[in-house]
Every structure is written in C-alpha cells, then in structure tokens.
Amino acid sequence: MSTTFKMKVNKKVPYTVIRDGIYTFRIAVPKHLREKYRDPETGKPRTQIWETLDTRDPDEAISKVGPALSKWRRQFKSETIPADEISYPTLQQTAASFAAPFTYAYAGDFLSASIGHSIHMYNERYEAKNMMSNLNKRQVAAIVGATETPALTFKDAFDRFKQICPDKVLGKDPLETKRFWRRYEEAIEDFAEEMGEDVDCLKIDNVLATEYRSKLVERLGEGEFKADAANKKMMWLKIILDEVFRVDHPGTHNPFKDLKNIREDDAEKRPSFTEADVKAIRAKLETSGMSDEAKAIILIGESTGCGAKELAWLTASDIHLDAPIPYISIGKNALRKKVKTGGDRHRDIPLVGDALEAIKAFPEGFTRFHHPRGPRQINRAMSEFFRKVTPSKGHYSYRHRMADLLKNSKCDLGIRSSITGHKIKGHATYYGGEYDLKLKKEAMDIALEHAKTRD
C-alpha cells in the first residue's frame, strides 16, 4: 500500500472514528435523553450513537456524515416537543424527525392507498420504530397515524401549490404573475360555485369529480363556453392536486386524472320532461322524504323552468309577492355575484301555475340552502328522487320542458328566451331591455295550458 493511500485512509473526518479501516459516525446523546436511548443489546443508557458509514474513503465518509448528523440532530430536537402533543402539524414534524423519517399519514389513509403503497408506508414506520426504544405518546401517534388529516379546500391547496411551484412564475413581472395564477383561481372559483367552497380535496372521489364534469357538460350545452374552456377548468384543478398530493400527501389518488376530456358533441340537448313525467313526479312528491323546501323548489321549477340552484339561492329581496304580477328575480344578490355567465341568465320570472302558492311558504327564500354547499345539497336531495321516478332526467329537465312548451305554443322567440334565460345568437331584432312581466306571464300561462293538451 502506498504512503499516499495510507495517509488518505487515515484522514480524520469530523464526527467519525475509524474502526478496522472503516469510518463510523459518532454523535453524543444529550444527557436528558440517555435513559431513553438505551443500548439494544445491554439495555444500558447510551452516551453516544454509533453508525457505520460503510466506507474506507474519507471523501465518501464526508459526504455521508452530513445527512447522518442532520438526521440525529433532528431526532434529538423533536424530543423537546411535549410528549402528549398530537396535533396534525406536530405529528407531521415528528414523523419527519425520526432517525428513519417518513411522511405522516392518517391511519385511514392506509385503506385508500394502493396495496403496494400501503406496504411501503408500513415498512417505513417499522424501520423508524426499530431505530429507537421507549417511544413517547407523540411518537407512537405519528407512527400509527392517530390524528386525522385536516380538510384541504381548493383555496388551501392553491396556496400550497404556489409555495411548491414558485418556478412557474420565475422571471415574470407582478402583472404577468397575477395573470398566470388567475387561470387557476378562476378554475377554483368555478368548482366552488358548482360544488361548494368547503369541499375537502382529500375526499374528492371519482363520483364527485364526474358530477362536476357533468355540470360542465350541461353548461356547454347551454352555450356558456366551448369544450376547450371546460377541459381547461378540469386541467388546472388536476395540476394543483398533482403537485400538492405529490409533496404533502403521497399516494393520494387525484380523481381529476380519470376524467375524460369533454367534446363538443357531449353537450347534446338534455332530455325534457314529458307530461307523463310531470304527472309521475307529482304523484310521488307528496310521499317523498324530501324537505318542504326541496318539494317547493320542484314545484316552482315545474311552473317556471327555473333551475334548482337559481331557486335555492333566492333571498327575500328576490321574491316580490306583493307586486301587481308576483314574480322572482334571478340574478346577483347577497349569496351570489351572478348566475352562470350573467347577462341573459339574469331575469325576472312571473310566478304562474303552482309556483306562487309554493313560494308563499318561503318569503325569505329557502334559507336551509343559504350557504356555500346549498346548491350541491339541494341537487343531492333531489337526485335520488328523480333517479327513481324519471331515470336519466333531473330538475334541469324542467327548463327544457318550459322551452319546448313555449316554442310549441308559438311564443315569440324573444319572450321565450327572456323566460328561459337562453341567449339569442344572430338576432339583432331582439336586442334591448327586459320584456314586460305581463307579456311573460301571458306566454307562460298559454304554455302551461298547452301542456294539458299533450299526452
């Protein structure tokens, strides 16, 4: 062996000793922790931690000392946290501070993870546990996943997304940065308006994601946007969750990955209720277990063609029972900035048929639905009912029914569109303000009379 090689082998490296030519990492155990860190063979308190670095090369030893030092310093530092503190952030910190660190996960997450990932998580925790004895309550809680993961709203996910991906706006000026992030914010706002602001991203499954896609398809059919715009809404949401789940919740399934792109022909006209459907709904409505508010929304939808969400978020200021022609206003109020895209969807609707009597019991609006999840709550309350009575059709079919009745009763196109909220494309003759309530009421009365002549 050359003199140069011998000198290199014997080169001193901080925090190491050389045993039989092999570098071994060594660090002192703080005095207050020596009772806890006992020698697994003798059971005696340890004053030092020794770990082989499995190398004779001092350069390689130096590269291995840093991670080992960080690992044990992190471990010792975690012991200063109270043993009975088991909040989610604390357990995250504790899991990361083990000598064999792992990503904290709630116990229930093991069931939802793939078999392979579940086994990997168990192995990580087994290794962490084996590297120390006399675990305290907090450390045990971190290993077993005692504290449930707190809800993650899309707003929270977006804030975290920006922390994880600062490179996405690297080199952009403030205005460019604002514009770049805005596309994600708009997608989040759209999802929140349709599905609710407090939806937990960690609990969004394929069913909920598909429900949102269906709503986009429905709006596509109403001409609100093109298929490309709908697909981008889903794409931005998928990208946010991809990054956040990758870093903070590894193994969590991103349901937006499974959604098929929307095509223009997906938005074929939704089926209208037949008059036989309307009679069947009426027959089952009284004995259904739905709330009185939900039943009233169904009756008002039948007579006016208004959508469930449009009605669920009516407030007292939108309900005009003492007007010469009683009516409701669909538009901006304390609960919403606009309805869909605004414009033609903002309209006044006369209360005809059974709609007037149905809404008299709720002059303040349907207050049980006056919260961010209200529209989703009413949709879910009614979906099971319609699924049993009129399969493949839902409350939205009232809107198409009203449009069909108005058309077949020879209602003027402008008046018809002002009632249903459909935009008239390429008809300059109809540009202008709202139609008079009297004209609308007459048209709707005639349409409902026409319905009685249909099978």
Short mmCIF file of C-alpha atoms in Angstrom, two decimals:
data_model
loop_
_atom_site.label_atom_id
_atom_site.label_comp_id
_atom_site.label_asym_id
_atom_site.label_seq_id
_atom_site.Cartn_x
_atom_site.Cartn_y
_atom_site.Cartn_z
CA MET A 1 0.00 0.00 0.00
CA SER A 2 1.43 3.37 -0.97
CA THR A 3 2.17 6.07 1.60
CA THR A 4 -0.29 8.43 -0.13
CA PHE A 5 -3.12 5.89 0.10
CA LYS A 6 -2.35 5.19 3.78
CA MET A 7 -2.50 8.90 4.53
CA LYS A 8 -5.81 9.18 2.74
CA VAL A 9 -7.29 6.21 4.61
CA ASN A 10 -6.21 7.62 7.95
CA LYS A 11 -7.50 11.12 7.20
CA LYS A 12 -9.66 12.43 10.06
CA VAL A 13 -13.29 13.25 9.37
CA PRO A 14 -15.40 15.19 11.91
CA TYR A 15 -17.96 13.11 13.87
CA THR A 16 -16.28 9.85 12.89
CA VAL A 17 -13.87 7.27 14.25
CA ILE A 18 -12.00 4.65 12.22
CA ARG A 19 -12.54 1.02 13.15
CA ASP A 20 -10.61 -1.58 11.21
CA GLY A 21 -10.14 0.99 8.49
CA ILE A 22 -13.95 1.65 8.23
CA TYR A 23 -15.33 5.12 9.03
CA THR A 24 -18.03 5.09 11.72
CA PHE A 25 -20.29 8.06 12.50
CA ARG A 26 -20.44 9.08 16.17
CA ILE A 27 -22.61 11.64 17.98
CA ALA A 28 -23.19 12.29 21.67
CA VAL A 29 -26.64 11.67 23.13
CA PRO A 30 -27.90 14.64 25.19
CA LYS A 31 -27.81 13.82 28.90
CA HIS A 32 -31.58 14.15 29.37
CA LEU A 33 -32.19 11.57 26.63
CA ARG A 34 -29.69 8.87 27.63
CA GLU A 35 -32.28 6.88 29.60
CA LYS A 36 -34.43 6.74 26.51
CA TYR A 37 -31.72 5.84 24.00
CA ARG A 38 -30.57 2.56 25.57
CA ASP A 39 -28.25 0.04 24.01
CA PRO A 40 -30.50 -2.62 22.41
CA GLU A 41 -28.06 -5.41 23.48
CA THR A 42 -27.10 -4.43 27.03
CA GLY A 43 -30.09 -2.27 27.93
CA LYS A 44 -27.78 0.35 29.43
CA PRO A 45 -28.22 4.10 28.74
CA ARG A 46 -26.19 5.20 25.75
CA THR A 47 -23.93 8.23 25.87
CA GLN A 48 -23.19 8.05 22.13
CA ILE A 49 -24.81 6.87 18.91
CA TRP A 50 -22.51 4.89 16.58
CA GLU A 51 -23.35 4.11 12.97
CA THR A 52 -21.06 2.60 10.36
CA LEU A 53 -20.66 4.64 7.17
CA ASP A 54 -19.52 1.50 5.28
CA THR A 55 -16.56 3.17 3.60
CA ARG A 56 -12.79 3.43 3.84
CA ASP A 57 -12.71 6.52 1.62
CA PRO A 58 -12.57 9.79 3.64
CA ASP A 59 -14.17 11.76 0.80
CA GLU A 60 -17.15 9.40 0.75
CA ALA A 61 -17.27 9.49 4.56
CA ILE A 62 -17.51 13.28 4.49
CA SER A 63 -20.45 13.09 2.08
CA LYS A 64 -22.24 10.64 4.42
CA VAL A 65 -21.57 12.46 7.68
CA GLY A 66 -23.75 15.46 6.77
CA PRO A 67 -27.02 13.52 6.31
CA ALA A 68 -26.32 11.39 9.40
CA LEU A 69 -25.65 14.47 11.54
CA SER A 70 -28.82 16.18 10.30
CA LYS A 71 -30.86 13.05 10.94
CA TRP A 72 -29.83 12.66 14.58
CA ARG A 73 -29.93 16.37 15.40
CA ARG A 74 -33.47 16.42 14.00
CA GLN A 75 -34.30 13.38 16.12
CA PHE A 76 -32.93 14.88 19.34
CA LYS A 77 -34.63 18.22 18.66
CA SER A 78 -38.01 16.54 18.27
CA GLU A 79 -37.71 15.25 21.84
CA THR A 80 -38.25 18.82 23.10
CA ILE A 81 -41.87 18.76 21.88
CA PRO A 82 -44.32 17.79 24.67
CA ALA A 83 -44.95 14.04 24.61
CA ASP A 84 -48.75 14.46 24.70
CA GLU A 85 -48.94 16.98 21.82
CA ILE A 86 -50.55 15.12 18.91
CA SER A 87 -51.88 17.87 16.65
CA TYR A 88 -51.58 17.23 12.91
CA PRO A 89 -48.70 19.74 12.32
CA THR A 90 -46.82 18.31 15.31
CA LEU A 91 -47.20 14.74 14.07
CA GLN A 92 -46.01 15.83 10.63
CA GLN A 93 -42.91 17.33 12.26
CA THR A 94 -42.42 14.26 14.45
CA ALA A 95 -42.62 11.84 11.52
CA ALA A 96 -40.01 13.86 9.65
CA SER A 97 -37.71 13.97 12.70
CA PHE A 98 -37.30 10.21 13.26
CA ALA A 99 -33.83 8.82 12.60
CA ALA A 100 -35.57 6.98 9.76
CA PRO A 101 -38.00 9.74 8.68
CA PHE A 102 -41.30 9.16 6.89
CA THR A 103 -44.25 11.22 5.67
CA TYR A 104 -47.05 11.35 8.23
CA ALA A 105 -50.34 9.76 7.17
CA TYR A 106 -53.64 9.25 8.99
CA ALA A 107 -54.46 5.60 9.72
CA GLY A 108 -57.47 5.73 7.39
CA ASP A 109 -55.19 6.69 4.50
CA PHE A 110 -53.70 3.20 4.50
CA LEU A 111 -57.05 1.76 3.42
CA SER A 112 -57.45 4.14 0.50
CA ALA A 113 -53.85 3.72 -0.73
CA SER A 114 -52.81 1.05 -3.21
CA ILE A 115 -51.59 -2.26 -1.77
CA GLY A 116 -48.02 -1.53 -2.84
CA HIS A 117 -48.00 1.94 -1.30
CA SER A 118 -49.62 0.69 1.92
CA ILE A 119 -46.88 -1.92 2.33
CA HIS A 120 -44.24 0.76 1.68
CA MET A 121 -45.77 3.00 4.37
CA TYR A 122 -45.83 0.14 6.89
CA ASN A 123 -42.18 -0.68 6.16
CA GLU A 124 -41.15 2.96 6.70
CA ARG A 125 -42.82 3.03 10.11
CA TYR A 126 -41.41 -0.34 11.12
CA GLU A 127 -37.90 0.90 10.36
CA ALA A 128 -38.48 4.15 12.27
CA LYS A 129 -39.75 2.28 15.32
CA ASN A 130 -36.85 -0.20 15.30
CA MET A 131 -34.25 2.56 15.43
CA MET A 132 -35.30 3.73 18.91
CA SER A 133 -36.92 2.42 22.07
CA ASN A 134 -39.21 3.87 24.75
CA LEU A 135 -41.33 5.82 22.29
CA ASN A 136 -43.46 8.53 23.86
CA LYS A 137 -47.15 9.10 23.15
CA ARG A 138 -46.49 11.64 20.39
CA GLN A 139 -44.05 9.40 18.55
CA VAL A 140 -46.41 6.43 18.74
CA ALA A 141 -49.22 8.66 17.44
CA ALA A 142 -47.04 9.68 14.48
CA ILE A 143 -46.30 6.06 13.60
CA VAL A 144 -49.90 4.79 13.87
CA GLY A 145 -51.48 7.89 12.25
CA ALA A 146 -53.64 8.85 15.22
CA THR A 147 -54.74 12.30 14.07
CA GLU A 148 -56.97 12.69 11.02
CA THR A 149 -55.65 14.82 8.20
CA PRO A 150 -57.45 18.22 8.30
CA ALA A 151 -59.67 19.17 5.39
CA LEU A 152 -57.89 20.64 2.39
CA THR A 153 -60.04 23.11 0.44
CA PHE A 154 -59.08 24.08 -3.08
CA LYS A 155 -58.16 27.53 -1.77
CA ASP A 156 -55.76 25.93 0.73
CA ALA A 157 -54.44 23.61 -1.98
CA PHE A 158 -53.82 26.57 -4.29
CA ASP A 159 -51.88 28.47 -1.62
CA ARG A 160 -49.74 25.38 -1.07
CA PHE A 161 -49.37 24.87 -4.83
CA LYS A 162 -47.82 28.33 -5.17
CA GLN A 163 -45.37 27.54 -2.37
CA ILE A 164 -44.35 24.28 -4.03
CA CYS A 165 -44.05 25.69 -7.56
CA PRO A 166 -42.51 29.19 -7.37
CA ASP A 167 -40.55 28.36 -10.53
CA LYS A 168 -43.75 28.62 -12.56
CA VAL A 169 -43.61 32.42 -12.30
CA LEU A 170 -39.82 32.75 -12.24
CA GLY A 171 -38.78 35.79 -14.25
CA LYS A 172 -42.32 37.15 -14.61
CA ASP A 173 -43.16 40.68 -13.52
CA PRO A 174 -46.00 41.25 -10.97
CA LEU A 175 -48.67 41.76 -13.66
CA GLU A 176 -47.61 38.64 -15.56
CA THR A 177 -47.54 36.67 -12.30
CA LYS A 178 -51.05 37.79 -11.40
CA ARG A 179 -52.34 36.84 -14.84
CA PHE A 180 -50.62 33.46 -14.69
CA TRP A 181 -52.12 32.49 -11.32
CA ARG A 182 -55.51 33.88 -12.30
CA ARG A 183 -56.30 30.90 -14.58
CA TYR A 184 -56.01 28.59 -11.57
CA GLU A 185 -58.06 30.92 -9.36
CA GLU A 186 -60.87 31.05 -11.92
CA ALA A 187 -60.98 27.25 -12.11
CA ILE A 188 -61.18 27.06 -8.31
CA GLU A 189 -63.93 29.68 -8.18
CA ASP A 190 -65.92 27.78 -10.78
CA PHE A 191 -65.59 24.50 -8.89
CA ALA A 192 -66.58 26.21 -5.62
CA GLU A 193 -69.66 27.77 -7.22
CA GLU A 194 -70.83 24.42 -8.55
CA MET A 195 -69.78 22.05 -5.76
CA GLY A 196 -69.25 24.25 -2.69
CA GLU A 197 -66.33 26.19 -1.20
CA ASP A 198 -65.62 23.77 1.65
CA VAL A 199 -65.22 20.55 -0.32
CA ASP A 200 -62.26 18.57 1.07
CA CYS A 201 -59.86 17.86 -1.81
CA LEU A 202 -58.57 14.81 0.06
CA LYS A 203 -62.05 13.29 -0.07
CA ILE A 204 -62.99 14.11 -3.65
CA ASP A 205 -63.68 10.77 -5.29
CA ASN A 206 -64.41 9.80 -8.89
CA VAL A 207 -68.14 10.22 -8.29
CA LEU A 208 -67.81 13.85 -7.17
CA ALA A 209 -65.29 14.72 -9.88
CA THR A 210 -67.59 13.17 -12.51
CA GLU A 211 -70.52 15.15 -11.10
CA TYR A 212 -68.55 18.36 -11.66
CA ARG A 213 -67.71 17.26 -15.21
CA SER A 214 -71.41 16.63 -15.86
CA LYS A 215 -72.22 20.15 -14.75
CA LEU A 216 -69.63 21.50 -17.18
CA VAL A 217 -71.21 19.46 -19.97
CA GLU A 218 -74.63 20.87 -19.10
CA ARG A 219 -73.29 24.42 -19.23
CA LEU A 220 -71.54 23.64 -22.51
CA GLY A 221 -74.90 22.63 -23.92
CA GLU A 222 -76.34 25.95 -22.79
CA GLY A 223 -73.68 27.80 -24.78
CA GLU A 224 -71.82 29.20 -21.77
CA PHE A 225 -68.41 28.18 -23.16
CA LYS A 226 -66.69 25.84 -25.60
CA ALA A 227 -65.38 22.35 -24.83
CA ASP A 228 -61.78 23.61 -24.71
CA ALA A 229 -62.62 26.07 -21.93
CA ALA A 230 -64.38 23.33 -19.95
CA ASN A 231 -61.40 21.00 -20.30
CA LYS A 232 -59.01 23.70 -19.09
CA LYS A 233 -61.07 24.16 -15.92
CA MET A 234 -60.58 20.47 -15.12
CA MET A 235 -56.92 20.58 -16.17
CA TRP A 236 -55.96 23.45 -13.82
CA LEU A 237 -57.59 21.63 -10.90
CA LYS A 238 -55.75 18.41 -11.79
CA ILE A 239 -52.39 20.22 -11.93
CA ILE A 240 -52.90 21.80 -8.50
CA LEU A 241 -53.74 18.48 -6.84
CA ASP A 242 -50.96 16.64 -8.68
CA GLU A 243 -48.32 18.83 -7.05
CA VAL A 244 -49.87 19.13 -3.60
CA PHE A 245 -50.58 15.40 -3.34
CA ARG A 246 -47.09 14.54 -4.60
CA VAL A 247 -45.41 16.62 -1.90
CA ASP A 248 -47.79 16.57 1.08
CA HIS A 249 -49.99 13.52 0.52
CA PRO A 250 -48.02 10.92 -1.44
CA GLY A 251 -50.15 8.03 -2.63
CA THR A 252 -53.39 10.03 -2.56
CA HIS A 253 -55.40 9.47 -5.71
CA ASN A 254 -56.14 12.51 -7.88
CA PRO A 255 -59.66 11.92 -9.28
CA PHE A 256 -59.29 14.61 -11.94
CA LYS A 257 -56.76 12.36 -13.68
CA ASP A 258 -59.56 9.92 -14.52
CA LEU A 259 -61.89 12.44 -16.15
CA LYS A 260 -62.30 12.19 -19.91
CA ASN A 261 -61.94 15.36 -21.95
CA ILE A 262 -65.23 16.95 -22.90
CA ARG A 263 -66.10 17.06 -26.60
CA GLU A 264 -68.48 19.46 -28.29
CA ASP A 265 -70.88 16.62 -29.12
CA ASP A 266 -71.07 15.62 -25.42
CA ALA A 267 -73.36 18.59 -24.98
CA GLU A 268 -76.33 17.25 -26.89
CA LYS A 269 -79.60 18.72 -25.67
CA ARG A 270 -80.58 17.38 -22.28
CA PRO A 271 -83.89 15.47 -22.30
CA SER A 272 -87.04 17.37 -21.44
CA PHE A 273 -89.71 16.13 -19.06
CA THR A 274 -92.77 14.72 -20.81
CA GLU A 275 -96.16 15.48 -19.33
CA ALA A 276 -96.29 11.85 -18.21
CA ASP A 277 -93.06 12.52 -16.29
CA VAL A 278 -94.58 15.59 -14.66
CA LYS A 279 -97.62 13.61 -13.52
CA ALA A 280 -95.43 10.82 -12.15
CA ILE A 281 -93.34 13.36 -10.21
CA ARG A 282 -96.45 14.95 -8.76
CA ALA A 283 -97.79 11.55 -7.69
CA LYS A 284 -94.60 10.67 -5.80
CA LEU A 285 -93.75 14.12 -4.45
CA GLU A 286 -96.19 14.23 -1.53
CA THR A 287 -94.99 10.96 -0.04
CA SER A 288 -91.29 11.54 -0.62
CA GLY A 289 -88.98 12.11 2.32
CA MET A 290 -87.58 15.35 0.92
CA SER A 291 -87.83 18.58 2.89
CA ASP A 292 -90.67 21.03 2.23
CA GLU A 293 -88.11 23.42 0.73
CA ALA A 294 -86.95 20.82 -1.80
CA LYS A 295 -90.54 19.98 -2.71
CA ALA A 296 -91.31 23.67 -3.23
CA ILE A 297 -88.26 24.10 -5.48
CA ILE A 298 -89.51 21.21 -7.62
CA LEU A 299 -93.00 22.72 -7.92
CA ILE A 300 -91.63 26.16 -8.79
CA GLY A 301 -89.29 24.61 -11.36
CA GLU A 302 -92.24 22.84 -12.97
CA SER A 303 -94.18 26.08 -13.48
CA THR A 304 -91.31 28.45 -14.29
CA GLY A 305 -88.47 26.38 -15.76
CA CYS A 306 -86.04 27.93 -13.25
CA GLY A 307 -83.04 25.84 -12.22
CA ALA A 308 -82.57 24.35 -8.77
CA LYS A 309 -79.52 26.50 -7.98
CA GLU A 310 -81.26 29.62 -9.27
CA LEU A 311 -84.09 28.94 -6.81
CA ALA A 312 -82.04 27.65 -3.87
CA TRP A 313 -80.21 30.95 -3.55
CA LEU A 314 -83.22 33.24 -3.79
CA THR A 315 -83.28 35.75 -0.94
CA ALA A 316 -86.13 37.90 0.41
CA SER A 317 -85.04 40.74 -1.88
CA ASP A 318 -85.60 38.50 -4.92
CA ILE A 319 -89.17 37.50 -4.03
CA HIS A 320 -91.88 40.02 -4.92
CA LEU A 321 -95.19 38.60 -3.70
CA ASP A 322 -96.95 41.99 -3.34
CA ALA A 323 -96.24 43.20 -6.88
CA PRO A 324 -99.24 43.56 -9.25
CA ILE A 325 -97.82 40.48 -11.00
CA PRO A 326 -95.97 38.45 -8.35
CA TYR A 327 -92.50 37.45 -9.57
CA ILE A 328 -88.98 36.39 -8.61
CA SER A 329 -85.70 37.94 -9.70
CA ILE A 330 -82.91 35.61 -10.80
CA GLY A 331 -79.62 37.49 -10.54
CA LYS A 332 -77.00 38.97 -8.26
CA ASN A 333 -77.78 39.03 -4.55
CA ALA A 334 -76.14 38.58 -1.14
CA LEU A 335 -75.41 34.92 -1.90
CA ARG A 336 -74.05 35.13 -5.45
CA LYS A 337 -72.20 37.57 -7.67
CA LYS A 338 -74.04 36.36 -10.75
CA VAL A 339 -75.99 33.45 -12.20
CA LYS A 340 -73.85 31.41 -14.63
CA THR A 341 -72.42 33.99 -17.06
CA GLY A 342 -74.85 36.72 -16.05
CA GLY A 343 -76.41 38.70 -18.89
CA ASP A 344 -79.43 36.82 -20.23
CA ARG A 345 -79.47 34.47 -17.25
CA HIS A 346 -80.39 37.45 -15.05
CA ARG A 347 -84.11 37.84 -15.46
CA ASP A 348 -87.48 38.38 -13.76
CA ILE A 349 -89.90 35.45 -13.81
CA PRO A 350 -93.67 35.72 -13.13
CA LEU A 351 -94.98 33.26 -10.56
CA VAL A 352 -97.55 31.29 -12.52
CA GLY A 353 -99.25 27.93 -12.04
CA ASP A 354 -98.48 26.39 -8.66
CA ALA A 355 -95.27 28.40 -8.25
CA LEU A 356 -97.00 31.28 -6.42
CA GLU A 357 -98.56 29.09 -3.74
CA ALA A 358 -95.36 27.06 -3.35
CA ILE A 359 -93.18 30.10 -2.64
CA LYS A 360 -95.63 31.83 -0.27
CA ALA A 361 -94.46 29.50 2.49
CA PHE A 362 -90.88 30.74 2.00
CA PRO A 363 -90.96 34.55 1.68
CA GLU A 364 -87.35 34.75 2.92
CA GLY A 365 -86.19 32.21 0.35
CA PHE A 366 -85.05 28.66 1.04
CA THR A 367 -82.84 29.51 3.98
CA ARG A 368 -81.71 25.95 4.66
CA PHE A 369 -79.77 26.20 1.39
CA HIS A 370 -78.32 29.67 2.02
CA HIS A 371 -74.73 28.52 2.43
CA PRO A 372 -71.86 27.64 0.05
CA ARG A 373 -72.88 23.97 -0.16
CA GLY A 374 -76.57 24.81 -0.55
CA PRO A 375 -76.85 24.21 -4.32
CA ARG A 376 -74.99 20.93 -4.04
CA GLN A 377 -77.18 19.94 -1.08
CA ILE A 378 -80.40 20.56 -2.99
CA ASN A 379 -79.10 18.73 -6.05
CA ARG A 380 -78.19 15.70 -3.97
CA ALA A 381 -81.51 15.81 -2.13
CA MET A 382 -83.40 15.70 -5.43
CA SER A 383 -81.12 13.45 -7.48
CA GLU A 384 -82.16 10.23 -5.73
CA PHE A 385 -85.84 11.15 -6.11
CA PHE A 386 -85.56 11.88 -9.84
CA ARG A 387 -83.36 8.83 -10.39
CA LYS A 388 -86.17 6.60 -9.12
CA VAL A 389 -89.10 8.43 -10.73
CA THR A 390 -87.62 9.70 -14.00
CA PRO A 391 -84.31 7.89 -14.72
CA SER A 392 -81.77 9.88 -16.80
CA LYS A 393 -83.62 13.14 -16.11
CA GLY A 394 -83.35 15.71 -13.36
CA HIS A 395 -84.55 19.13 -12.27
CA TYR A 396 -82.80 20.72 -15.27
CA SER A 397 -85.37 18.93 -17.47
CA TYR A 398 -88.00 21.44 -16.28
CA ARG A 399 -86.07 24.19 -18.06
CA HIS A 400 -86.08 22.27 -21.34
CA ARG A 401 -89.75 21.41 -20.86
CA MET A 402 -90.65 25.08 -20.43
CA ALA A 403 -88.64 25.97 -23.55
CA ASP A 404 -90.47 23.25 -25.51
CA LEU A 405 -93.90 24.36 -24.24
CA LEU A 406 -93.22 27.99 -25.12
CA LYS A 407 -92.00 27.03 -28.58
CA ASN A 408 -94.94 24.72 -29.32
CA SER A 409 -97.46 27.25 -28.06
CA LYS A 410 -95.99 29.66 -30.65
CA CYS A 411 -94.43 32.06 -28.19
CA ASP A 412 -92.30 34.85 -29.65
CA LEU A 413 -88.59 33.90 -29.66
CA GLY A 414 -87.56 37.00 -27.71
CA ILE A 415 -90.10 36.45 -24.95
CA ARG A 416 -89.27 32.75 -24.84
CA SER A 417 -85.57 33.46 -24.36
CA SER A 418 -86.24 36.11 -21.71
CA ILE A 419 -88.14 33.47 -19.70
CA THR A 420 -85.65 30.62 -20.03
CA GLY A 421 -82.52 32.78 -19.95
CA HIS A 422 -81.21 31.44 -23.25
CA LYS A 423 -79.09 33.82 -25.28
CA ILE A 424 -80.31 34.64 -28.78
CA LYS A 425 -77.45 34.50 -31.26
CA GLY A 426 -77.63 36.34 -34.56
CA HIS A 427 -80.99 38.03 -33.93
CA ALA A 428 -80.35 41.77 -33.73
CA THR A 429 -84.14 42.37 -33.74
CA TYR A 430 -84.33 41.15 -30.16
CA TYR A 431 -81.55 43.28 -28.69
CA GLY A 432 -82.74 45.60 -25.93
CA GLY A 433 -84.06 45.55 -22.35
CA GLU A 434 -86.21 43.10 -20.45
CA TYR A 435 -89.68 42.13 -21.67
CA ASP A 436 -92.67 43.30 -19.66
CA LEU A 437 -93.79 40.91 -16.91
CA LYS A 438 -97.32 40.93 -18.33
CA LEU A 439 -96.07 39.61 -21.68
CA LYS A 440 -94.08 36.91 -19.96
CA LYS A 441 -96.99 35.87 -17.75
CA GLU A 442 -99.35 35.62 -20.70
CA ALA A 443 -96.86 33.48 -22.61
CA MET A 444 -96.25 31.18 -19.63
CA ASP A 445 -99.98 30.79 -18.90
CA ILE A 446 -100.59 29.80 -22.52
CA ALA A 447 -97.65 27.38 -22.43
CA LEU A 448 -98.95 25.65 -19.28
CA GLU A 449 -102.43 25.39 -20.81
CA HIS A 450 -100.83 23.86 -23.90
CA ALA A 451 -99.19 21.27 -21.64
CA LYS A 452 -102.63 19.98 -20.67
CA THR A 453 -103.31 19.04 -24.30
CA ARG A 454 -100.19 16.86 -24.53
CA ASP A 455 -100.09 13.19 -23.60
#
